[in-house]
Coordinates of C-alpha atoms in Angstrom, one line a residue:
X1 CA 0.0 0.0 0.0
X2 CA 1.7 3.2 -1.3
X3 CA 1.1 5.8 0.8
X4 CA 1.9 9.6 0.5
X5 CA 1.1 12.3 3.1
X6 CA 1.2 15.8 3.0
X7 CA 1.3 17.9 6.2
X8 CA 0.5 22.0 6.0
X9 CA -0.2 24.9 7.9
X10 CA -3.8 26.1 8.0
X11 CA -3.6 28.9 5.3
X12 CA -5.5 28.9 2.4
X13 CA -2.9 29.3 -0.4
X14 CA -1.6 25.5 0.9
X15 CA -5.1 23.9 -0.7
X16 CA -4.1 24.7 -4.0
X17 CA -0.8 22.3 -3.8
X18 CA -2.8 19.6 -1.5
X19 CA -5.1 19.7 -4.7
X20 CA -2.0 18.9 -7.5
X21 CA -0.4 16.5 -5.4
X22 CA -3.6 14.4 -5.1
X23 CA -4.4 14.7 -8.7
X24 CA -1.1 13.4 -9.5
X25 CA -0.7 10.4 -7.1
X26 CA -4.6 9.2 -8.0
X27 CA -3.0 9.5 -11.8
X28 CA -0.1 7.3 -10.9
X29 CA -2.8 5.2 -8.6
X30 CA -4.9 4.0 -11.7
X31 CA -7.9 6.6 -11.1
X32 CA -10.0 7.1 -14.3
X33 CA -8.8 10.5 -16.1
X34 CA -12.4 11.3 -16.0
X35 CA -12.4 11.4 -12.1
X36 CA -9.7 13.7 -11.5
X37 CA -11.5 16.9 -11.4
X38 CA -13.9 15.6 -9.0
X39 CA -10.5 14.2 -6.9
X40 CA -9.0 17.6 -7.7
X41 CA -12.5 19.8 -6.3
X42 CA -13.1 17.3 -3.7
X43 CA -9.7 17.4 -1.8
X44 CA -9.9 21.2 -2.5
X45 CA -13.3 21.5 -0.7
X46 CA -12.0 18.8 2.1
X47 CA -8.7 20.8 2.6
X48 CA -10.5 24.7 2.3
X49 CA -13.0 22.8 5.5
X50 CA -9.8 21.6 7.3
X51 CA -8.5 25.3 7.0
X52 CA -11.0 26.9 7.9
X53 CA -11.9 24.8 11.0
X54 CA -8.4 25.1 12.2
X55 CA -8.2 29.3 11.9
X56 CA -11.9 29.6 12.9
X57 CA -10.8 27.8 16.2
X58 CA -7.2 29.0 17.0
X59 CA -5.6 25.2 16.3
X60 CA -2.1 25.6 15.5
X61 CA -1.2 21.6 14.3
X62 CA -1.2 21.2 10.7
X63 CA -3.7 20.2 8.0
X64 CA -3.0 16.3 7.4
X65 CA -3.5 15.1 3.9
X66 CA -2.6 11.0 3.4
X67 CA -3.3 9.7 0.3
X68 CA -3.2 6.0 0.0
X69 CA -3.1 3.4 -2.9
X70 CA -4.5 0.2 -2.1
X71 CA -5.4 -3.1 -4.1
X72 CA -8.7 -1.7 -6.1
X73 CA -9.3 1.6 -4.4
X74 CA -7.6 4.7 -4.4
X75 CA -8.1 6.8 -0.7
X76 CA -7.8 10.6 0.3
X77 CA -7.8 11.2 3.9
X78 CA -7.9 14.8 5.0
X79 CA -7.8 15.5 8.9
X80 CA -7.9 18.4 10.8
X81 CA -7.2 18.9 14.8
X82 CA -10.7 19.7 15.9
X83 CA -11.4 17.2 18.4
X84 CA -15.5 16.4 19.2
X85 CA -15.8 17.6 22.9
X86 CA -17.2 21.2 22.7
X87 CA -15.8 21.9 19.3
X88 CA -19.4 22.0 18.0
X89 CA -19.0 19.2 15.7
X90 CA -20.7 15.9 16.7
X91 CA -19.4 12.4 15.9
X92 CA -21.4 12.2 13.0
X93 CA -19.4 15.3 11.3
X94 CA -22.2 17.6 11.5
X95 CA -21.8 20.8 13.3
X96 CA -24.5 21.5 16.1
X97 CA -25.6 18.0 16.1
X98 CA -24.9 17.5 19.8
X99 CA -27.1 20.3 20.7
X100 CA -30.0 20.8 18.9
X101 CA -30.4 24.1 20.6
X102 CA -27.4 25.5 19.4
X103 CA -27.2 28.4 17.2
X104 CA -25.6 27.9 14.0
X105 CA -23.0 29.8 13.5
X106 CA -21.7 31.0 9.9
X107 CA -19.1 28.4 9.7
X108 CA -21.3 26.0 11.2
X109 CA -23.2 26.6 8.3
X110 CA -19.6 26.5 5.5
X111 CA -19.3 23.4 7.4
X112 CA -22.1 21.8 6.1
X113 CA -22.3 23.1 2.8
X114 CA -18.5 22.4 2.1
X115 CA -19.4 18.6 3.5
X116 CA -22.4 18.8 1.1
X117 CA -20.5 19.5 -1.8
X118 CA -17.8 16.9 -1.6
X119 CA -20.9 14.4 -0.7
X120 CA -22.1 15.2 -4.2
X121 CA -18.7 15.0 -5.7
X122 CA -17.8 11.3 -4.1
X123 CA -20.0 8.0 -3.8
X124 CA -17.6 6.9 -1.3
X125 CA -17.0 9.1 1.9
X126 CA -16.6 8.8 4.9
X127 CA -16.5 11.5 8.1
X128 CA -15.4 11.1 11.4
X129 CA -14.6 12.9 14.5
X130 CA -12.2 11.5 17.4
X131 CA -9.8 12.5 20.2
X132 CA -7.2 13.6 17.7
X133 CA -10.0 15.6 15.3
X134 CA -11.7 15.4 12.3
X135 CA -11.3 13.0 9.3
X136 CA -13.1 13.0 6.2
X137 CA -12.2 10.1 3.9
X138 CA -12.9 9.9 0.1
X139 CA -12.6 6.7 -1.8
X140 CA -12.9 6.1 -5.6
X141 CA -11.9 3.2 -7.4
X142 CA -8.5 2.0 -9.3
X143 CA -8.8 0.8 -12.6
X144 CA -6.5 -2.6 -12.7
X145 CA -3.0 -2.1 -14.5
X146 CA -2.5 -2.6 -18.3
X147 CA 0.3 -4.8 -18.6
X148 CA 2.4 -4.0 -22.2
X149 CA 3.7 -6.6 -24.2

């Protein structure tokens, strides 16, 4: 399993090379050509999220980015440091979910619009909160190597 990660600080000019580097290693990883915009808008709204959260709530640890190449399956994981307890995101990713009394705030609100959007870009995703913060993982499929005479 071929894995490449990509560590950066929370500013939004670092999205744009998080973006090139995962259209280039799903490339190499078999990824139909016809899939790479939605890789490339997908990581770009996962990573813009991750950014966002981080400045919106003073965290100072990097943006992760791991990209991995497995068997059939191609996998971006994009994590940031905003852990579940009173950060305002529930375990389900959704912001406010743990209190359905709380206000939404306006990047409560990106927050689920930006999730939205890379829902609609990706059958396969995945979002999860923990003790070490937020993941959202995307999965598309690999198409099997042509082997050349």
């Amino acid at each position: 399993m071929p894995t490449v990660e990509l560590r950066f600080s929370a500013q939004p000019e670092h999205v744009r090379t998080a973006r090139l580097v995962a259209a280039a290693v799903a490339r190499r990883a078999g990824v139909d050509e016809a899939v790479l915009d939605e890789v490339r808008l997908a990581v770009g709204e996962a990573c813009s999220r991750a950014v966002g959260l981080h400045r919106s709530h003073g965290i100072v640890a990097p943006v992760t980015v791991v990209l991995t190449e497995e068997e059939k399956a191609f996998s971006i994981e994009v994590g940031d440091g905003l852990t579940a307890p009173g950060s305002g995101a529930s375990a389900s990713g959704a912001p406010g979910a743990g209190n359905p009394d709380a206000a939404e705030t306006d990047v409560d609100i990106e927050d689920e619009m930006g999730l939205a959007v890379i829902s609609g870009l990706v059958d396969d995703v995945e979002v999860r909160t923990g003790a070490d913060g937020g993941v959202i993982r995307m999965t598309w499929p690999t198409a099997p190597a042509v082997l050349l005479p």
